[in-house]
């Protein structure tokens, strides 16, 4: 199961980083079914598989944090193999619940910051932002939303279709380069995040120019996500370089195609980050 999960994570290019973190963490339960002679042998195998799962997607901080928490809370804590197995199971359950509830609490906190009649602009697809919109509409607020296509995978189109199915939301889908034109109509920018490492926000490619444009025209920027995506140290972000075929199906001689998945935005360009633990203002 762990080997299959590693391969699956490598292919999960459109999934939330929280979904990836949960899948990776749950896969470690396979180790509790294997035969080991000593606790030390079990812990070595746990460490080896945690490292392999982290390498499967080195751009997701929530994946790194979840796996590190399991490893740190199990290693050196059990006197016998049965105790190690049980501790691993309970730790996995706790970490998975933490990731899942953190995401929902962040959405709830973000929902409370919307006001009736707000117009916001969002980029790409964030399940946490989507949940925040659903919650605030349930409370009676009506919203206008501008959504970028988020090329080259066009995940913004998915976001727009889902918003169109919500009574109380009027979505406008636009090409990525049109942000500067429509930002003056917006009260705020609300986006998700892959992670924040020290003083840098890493998020879907196109985030940096959007946030820079918002700063230029004076539109505040809100970032929403679980606190599991915030990292102070120990994690080194590695960008994911995707297939050139997403940009151009037929290769052209003499052209080198660039298709990075994420870009880097300085946090000083962000007004606030809303997590499950509250709001951090910059």
Short mmCIF file of C-alpha atoms in Angstrom, two decimals:
data_model
loop_
_atom_site.label_atom_id
_atom_site.label_comp_id
_atom_site.label_asym_id
_atom_site.label_seq_id
_atom_site.Cartn_x
_atom_site.Cartn_y
_atom_site.Cartn_z
CA UNK A 1 0.00 0.00 0.00
CA UNK A 2 2.79 2.46 0.83
CA UNK A 3 4.55 1.90 -2.50
CA UNK A 4 1.25 2.36 -4.34
CA UNK A 5 0.54 5.52 -2.35
CA UNK A 6 3.95 6.96 -3.27
CA UNK A 7 3.19 6.47 -6.96
CA UNK A 8 -0.30 7.89 -6.53
CA UNK A 9 1.00 10.99 -4.73
CA UNK A 10 3.43 11.64 -7.58
CA UNK A 11 0.46 11.71 -9.95
CA UNK A 12 -1.88 13.77 -7.72
CA UNK A 13 -1.16 17.08 -9.43
CA UNK A 14 -4.61 18.61 -9.02
CA UNK A 15 -5.44 17.54 -5.48
CA UNK A 16 -5.39 19.63 -2.33
CA UNK A 17 -2.19 19.27 -0.34
CA UNK A 18 -4.35 18.34 2.67
CA UNK A 19 -5.79 15.39 0.72
CA UNK A 20 -2.26 14.28 -0.15
CA UNK A 21 -1.14 14.59 3.49
CA UNK A 22 -4.04 12.49 4.74
CA UNK A 23 -3.49 9.78 2.13
CA UNK A 24 0.22 9.55 2.92
CA UNK A 25 -0.33 9.46 6.68
CA UNK A 26 -2.98 6.76 6.48
CA UNK A 27 -0.75 4.58 4.33
CA UNK A 28 1.69 4.22 7.26
CA UNK A 29 -0.88 1.99 8.97
CA UNK A 30 0.38 -0.80 6.70
CA UNK A 31 3.49 -1.02 8.89
CA UNK A 32 1.40 -2.06 11.89
CA UNK A 33 0.43 -5.24 10.03
CA UNK A 34 3.99 -6.30 9.19
CA UNK A 35 6.10 -8.70 11.25
CA UNK A 36 9.00 -7.24 13.23
CA UNK A 37 11.24 -8.78 15.85
CA UNK A 38 12.20 -5.62 17.71
CA UNK A 39 10.89 -2.10 18.23
CA UNK A 40 14.10 -0.76 16.70
CA UNK A 41 13.42 -2.66 13.50
CA UNK A 42 9.88 -1.27 13.36
CA UNK A 43 11.09 2.29 13.94
CA UNK A 44 13.76 2.02 11.24
CA UNK A 45 11.11 0.88 8.76
CA UNK A 46 8.81 3.70 9.85
CA UNK A 47 11.56 6.26 9.30
CA UNK A 48 12.46 4.81 5.91
CA UNK A 49 8.85 4.91 4.68
CA UNK A 50 8.24 8.40 6.04
CA UNK A 51 11.26 9.61 4.08
CA UNK A 52 10.02 7.90 0.90
CA UNK A 53 6.56 9.42 1.24
CA UNK A 54 8.00 12.90 1.80
CA UNK A 55 10.13 12.57 -1.33
CA UNK A 56 7.01 11.69 -3.34
CA UNK A 57 5.97 15.36 -3.24
CA UNK A 58 8.56 17.72 -1.72
CA UNK A 59 6.42 20.78 -2.48
CA UNK A 60 3.71 20.05 0.12
CA UNK A 61 4.48 21.32 3.62
CA UNK A 62 1.33 19.76 5.09
CA UNK A 63 2.53 16.35 3.86
CA UNK A 64 5.93 16.96 5.47
CA UNK A 65 4.42 18.17 8.77
CA UNK A 66 1.95 15.30 9.08
CA UNK A 67 4.55 12.61 8.45
CA UNK A 68 7.09 14.27 10.74
CA UNK A 69 4.52 14.40 13.54
CA UNK A 70 3.83 10.67 13.24
CA UNK A 71 7.55 9.85 13.23
CA UNK A 72 8.43 12.14 16.16
CA UNK A 73 5.52 10.95 18.31
CA UNK A 74 6.29 7.24 17.78
CA UNK A 75 10.07 6.97 17.78
CA UNK A 76 11.52 6.16 21.17
CA UNK A 77 8.13 6.05 22.91
CA UNK A 78 7.30 2.31 22.97
CA UNK A 79 8.90 -0.50 24.99
CA UNK A 80 7.51 -3.37 22.92
CA UNK A 81 6.45 -4.07 19.36
CA UNK A 82 2.74 -4.35 20.21
CA UNK A 83 2.88 -1.03 22.02
CA UNK A 84 4.65 0.52 19.01
CA UNK A 85 1.95 -0.74 16.65
CA UNK A 86 -0.88 0.62 18.80
CA UNK A 87 0.89 3.96 19.30
CA UNK A 88 1.36 4.27 15.55
CA UNK A 89 -2.32 3.59 14.87
CA UNK A 90 -3.54 6.15 17.40
CA UNK A 91 -1.01 8.73 16.22
CA UNK A 92 -2.08 8.29 12.60
CA UNK A 93 -5.74 8.77 13.56
CA UNK A 94 -4.92 11.89 15.58
CA UNK A 95 -2.76 13.46 12.86
CA UNK A 96 -5.34 12.76 10.13
CA UNK A 97 -8.10 14.29 12.25
CA UNK A 98 -5.89 17.31 12.90
CA UNK A 99 -5.30 17.89 9.19
CA UNK A 100 -8.96 17.44 8.27
CA UNK A 101 -10.44 19.51 11.09
CA UNK A 102 -7.80 22.21 10.62
CA UNK A 103 -8.92 22.74 7.06
CA UNK A 104 -12.60 23.00 8.07
CA UNK A 105 -11.86 25.40 10.93
CA UNK A 106 -9.82 27.61 8.62
CA UNK A 107 -12.77 27.73 6.21
CA UNK A 108 -15.14 28.62 9.05
CA UNK A 109 -12.87 31.43 10.22
CA UNK A 110 -12.60 32.75 6.67
CA UNK A 111 -16.37 32.57 6.15
CA UNK A 112 -16.89 34.95 9.04
CA UNK A 113 -14.81 37.64 7.31
CA UNK A 114 -17.12 37.95 4.28
CA UNK A 115 -19.86 40.56 4.22
CA UNK A 116 -23.08 40.60 2.24
CA UNK A 117 -22.46 42.00 -1.23
CA UNK A 118 -18.70 41.43 -1.21
CA UNK A 119 -16.89 41.01 -4.50
CA UNK A 120 -13.76 38.89 -4.33
CA UNK A 121 -11.19 37.58 -6.77
CA UNK A 122 -9.67 34.13 -6.44
CA UNK A 123 -7.03 32.15 -8.28
CA UNK A 124 -6.91 28.46 -9.20
CA UNK A 125 -8.94 26.05 -7.03
CA UNK A 126 -8.88 25.99 -3.24
CA UNK A 127 -11.25 23.58 -1.48
CA UNK A 128 -10.83 25.63 1.71
CA UNK A 129 -11.87 28.87 -0.01
CA UNK A 130 -14.78 26.99 -1.60
CA UNK A 131 -15.95 25.78 1.79
CA UNK A 132 -15.64 29.30 3.21
CA UNK A 133 -17.86 30.63 0.42
CA UNK A 134 -20.43 27.89 0.98
CA UNK A 135 -20.54 28.65 4.71
CA UNK A 136 -20.91 32.40 4.34
CA UNK A 137 -23.70 31.97 1.77
CA UNK A 138 -25.48 29.62 4.20
CA UNK A 139 -25.40 32.50 6.66
CA UNK A 140 -27.30 34.66 4.17
CA UNK A 141 -24.53 36.57 2.42
CA UNK A 142 -24.52 37.08 -1.33
CA UNK A 143 -21.23 37.36 -3.21
CA UNK A 144 -19.75 38.21 -6.58
CA UNK A 145 -16.65 36.23 -7.53
CA UNK A 146 -14.01 36.73 -10.20
CA UNK A 147 -12.08 33.53 -10.92
CA UNK A 148 -8.94 33.09 -12.98
CA UNK A 149 -8.75 30.15 -15.38
CA UNK A 150 -5.45 29.10 -13.74
CA UNK A 151 -3.68 27.91 -16.83
CA UNK A 152 -2.38 25.50 -17.98
CA UNK A 153 -4.60 22.99 -16.10
CA UNK A 154 -7.57 25.38 -15.97
CA UNK A 155 -8.60 24.46 -12.43
CA UNK A 156 -10.29 27.84 -12.12
CA UNK A 157 -12.93 26.60 -14.53
CA UNK A 158 -13.80 23.87 -12.04
CA UNK A 159 -14.04 26.48 -9.27
CA UNK A 160 -16.33 28.67 -11.40
CA UNK A 161 -18.64 25.75 -12.26
CA UNK A 162 -19.01 24.83 -8.60
CA UNK A 163 -19.68 28.45 -7.61
CA UNK A 164 -22.34 28.70 -10.33
CA UNK A 165 -24.24 25.89 -8.58
CA UNK A 166 -24.45 27.91 -5.34
CA UNK A 167 -27.46 30.21 -4.95
CA UNK A 168 -26.20 33.56 -3.78
CA UNK A 169 -22.93 33.60 -5.75
CA UNK A 170 -22.45 35.30 -9.11
CA UNK A 171 -19.24 33.95 -10.68
CA UNK A 172 -17.20 35.60 -13.45
CA UNK A 173 -14.56 33.44 -15.13
CA UNK A 174 -11.63 35.30 -16.69
CA UNK A 175 -8.28 34.61 -18.31
CA UNK A 176 -5.32 34.88 -15.93
CA UNK A 177 -3.92 38.02 -17.55
CA UNK A 178 -7.16 39.97 -16.95
CA UNK A 179 -6.65 40.28 -13.18
CA UNK A 180 -5.35 43.83 -13.40
CA UNK A 181 -8.45 44.88 -15.30
CA UNK A 182 -10.97 43.43 -12.85
CA UNK A 183 -9.19 43.97 -9.51
CA UNK A 184 -10.53 47.53 -9.14
CA UNK A 185 -14.04 46.05 -9.04
CA UNK A 186 -13.13 43.76 -6.13
CA UNK A 187 -13.22 44.30 -2.39
CA UNK A 188 -10.52 41.73 -1.75
CA UNK A 189 -8.47 38.85 -3.11
CA UNK A 190 -9.08 35.51 -1.36
CA UNK A 191 -6.80 32.61 -2.24
CA UNK A 192 -5.65 29.30 -0.80
CA UNK A 193 -2.06 28.25 -0.30
CA UNK A 194 0.24 25.34 -0.84
CA UNK A 195 2.38 26.49 2.08
CA UNK A 196 4.07 29.42 3.78
CA UNK A 197 7.71 28.78 4.58
CA UNK A 198 9.21 31.48 6.80
CA UNK A 199 8.58 34.69 4.80
CA UNK A 200 7.40 33.22 1.50
CA UNK A 201 4.01 32.07 0.26
CA UNK A 202 4.22 29.22 -2.23
CA UNK A 203 1.07 28.77 -4.26
CA UNK A 204 -0.18 27.90 -7.73
CA UNK A 205 1.73 29.62 -10.53
CA UNK A 206 0.25 33.04 -11.23
CA UNK A 207 -0.25 33.93 -7.58
CA UNK A 208 2.71 36.32 -7.38
CA UNK A 209 1.69 38.60 -10.29
CA UNK A 210 -1.91 38.60 -9.03
CA UNK A 211 -0.90 39.62 -5.50
CA UNK A 212 1.56 42.22 -6.83
CA UNK A 213 -1.20 43.72 -8.99
CA UNK A 214 -3.59 43.76 -6.03
CA UNK A 215 -1.01 45.67 -4.01
CA UNK A 216 -0.59 48.18 -6.82
CA UNK A 217 -4.32 48.96 -7.01
CA UNK A 218 -4.88 48.80 -3.24
CA UNK A 219 -6.98 45.62 -2.99
CA UNK A 220 -6.30 43.65 0.23
CA UNK A 221 -5.12 40.04 -0.06
CA UNK A 222 -6.34 37.23 2.20
CA UNK A 223 -4.73 33.78 2.22
CA UNK A 224 -6.70 30.85 3.69
CA UNK A 225 -5.45 27.44 4.79
CA UNK A 226 -4.72 25.05 7.62
CA UNK A 227 -1.95 25.97 10.06
CA UNK A 228 -0.35 22.65 9.04
CA UNK A 229 0.79 24.50 5.93
CA UNK A 230 2.86 27.01 7.89
CA UNK A 231 6.50 26.03 8.36
CA UNK A 232 9.24 27.84 10.28
CA UNK A 233 12.12 25.48 9.56
CA UNK A 234 13.19 21.98 8.62
CA UNK A 235 11.21 21.95 5.37
CA UNK A 236 12.79 22.97 2.08
CA UNK A 237 10.27 23.74 -0.65
CA UNK A 238 10.96 22.15 -4.03
CA UNK A 239 8.98 23.37 -7.00
CA UNK A 240 7.22 20.84 -9.18
CA UNK A 241 8.04 21.10 -12.87
CA UNK A 242 5.21 19.71 -14.94
CA UNK A 243 5.03 18.25 -18.40
CA UNK A 244 5.68 20.66 -21.28
CA UNK A 245 2.72 19.04 -23.08
CA UNK A 246 0.39 20.97 -20.77
CA UNK A 247 1.66 24.17 -22.40
CA UNK A 248 2.07 22.99 -26.01
CA UNK A 249 0.99 19.59 -27.27
CA UNK A 250 3.40 19.53 -30.19
CA UNK A 251 7.02 20.37 -29.32
CA UNK A 252 8.63 23.07 -31.45
CA UNK A 253 12.31 22.94 -32.24
CA UNK A 254 14.25 25.78 -30.66
CA UNK A 255 11.68 26.52 -27.93
CA UNK A 256 12.24 25.44 -24.35
CA UNK A 257 8.90 25.14 -22.59
CA UNK A 258 8.68 26.19 -18.92
CA UNK A 259 5.86 24.82 -16.78
CA UNK A 260 6.47 25.28 -13.03
CA UNK A 261 3.57 24.41 -10.74
CA UNK A 262 4.13 27.11 -8.11
CA UNK A 263 5.56 30.57 -7.65
CA UNK A 264 6.87 32.47 -4.62
CA UNK A 265 5.17 35.53 -3.12
CA UNK A 266 6.75 37.60 -0.31
CA UNK A 267 4.43 37.60 2.71
CA UNK A 268 4.77 41.39 3.07
CA UNK A 269 2.46 41.64 0.05
CA UNK A 270 -0.24 39.74 1.97
CA UNK A 271 -2.64 41.51 4.34
CA UNK A 272 -3.76 38.50 6.38
CA UNK A 273 -3.52 34.73 6.63
CA UNK A 274 -6.57 32.94 8.03
CA UNK A 275 -5.95 29.50 9.54
CA UNK A 276 -7.71 27.18 11.97
CA UNK A 277 -5.82 28.95 14.75
CA UNK A 278 -7.05 32.42 13.86
CA UNK A 279 -5.98 35.41 11.75
CA UNK A 280 -2.40 36.58 11.30
CA UNK A 281 -2.01 40.10 9.91
CA UNK A 282 1.06 41.30 8.03
#
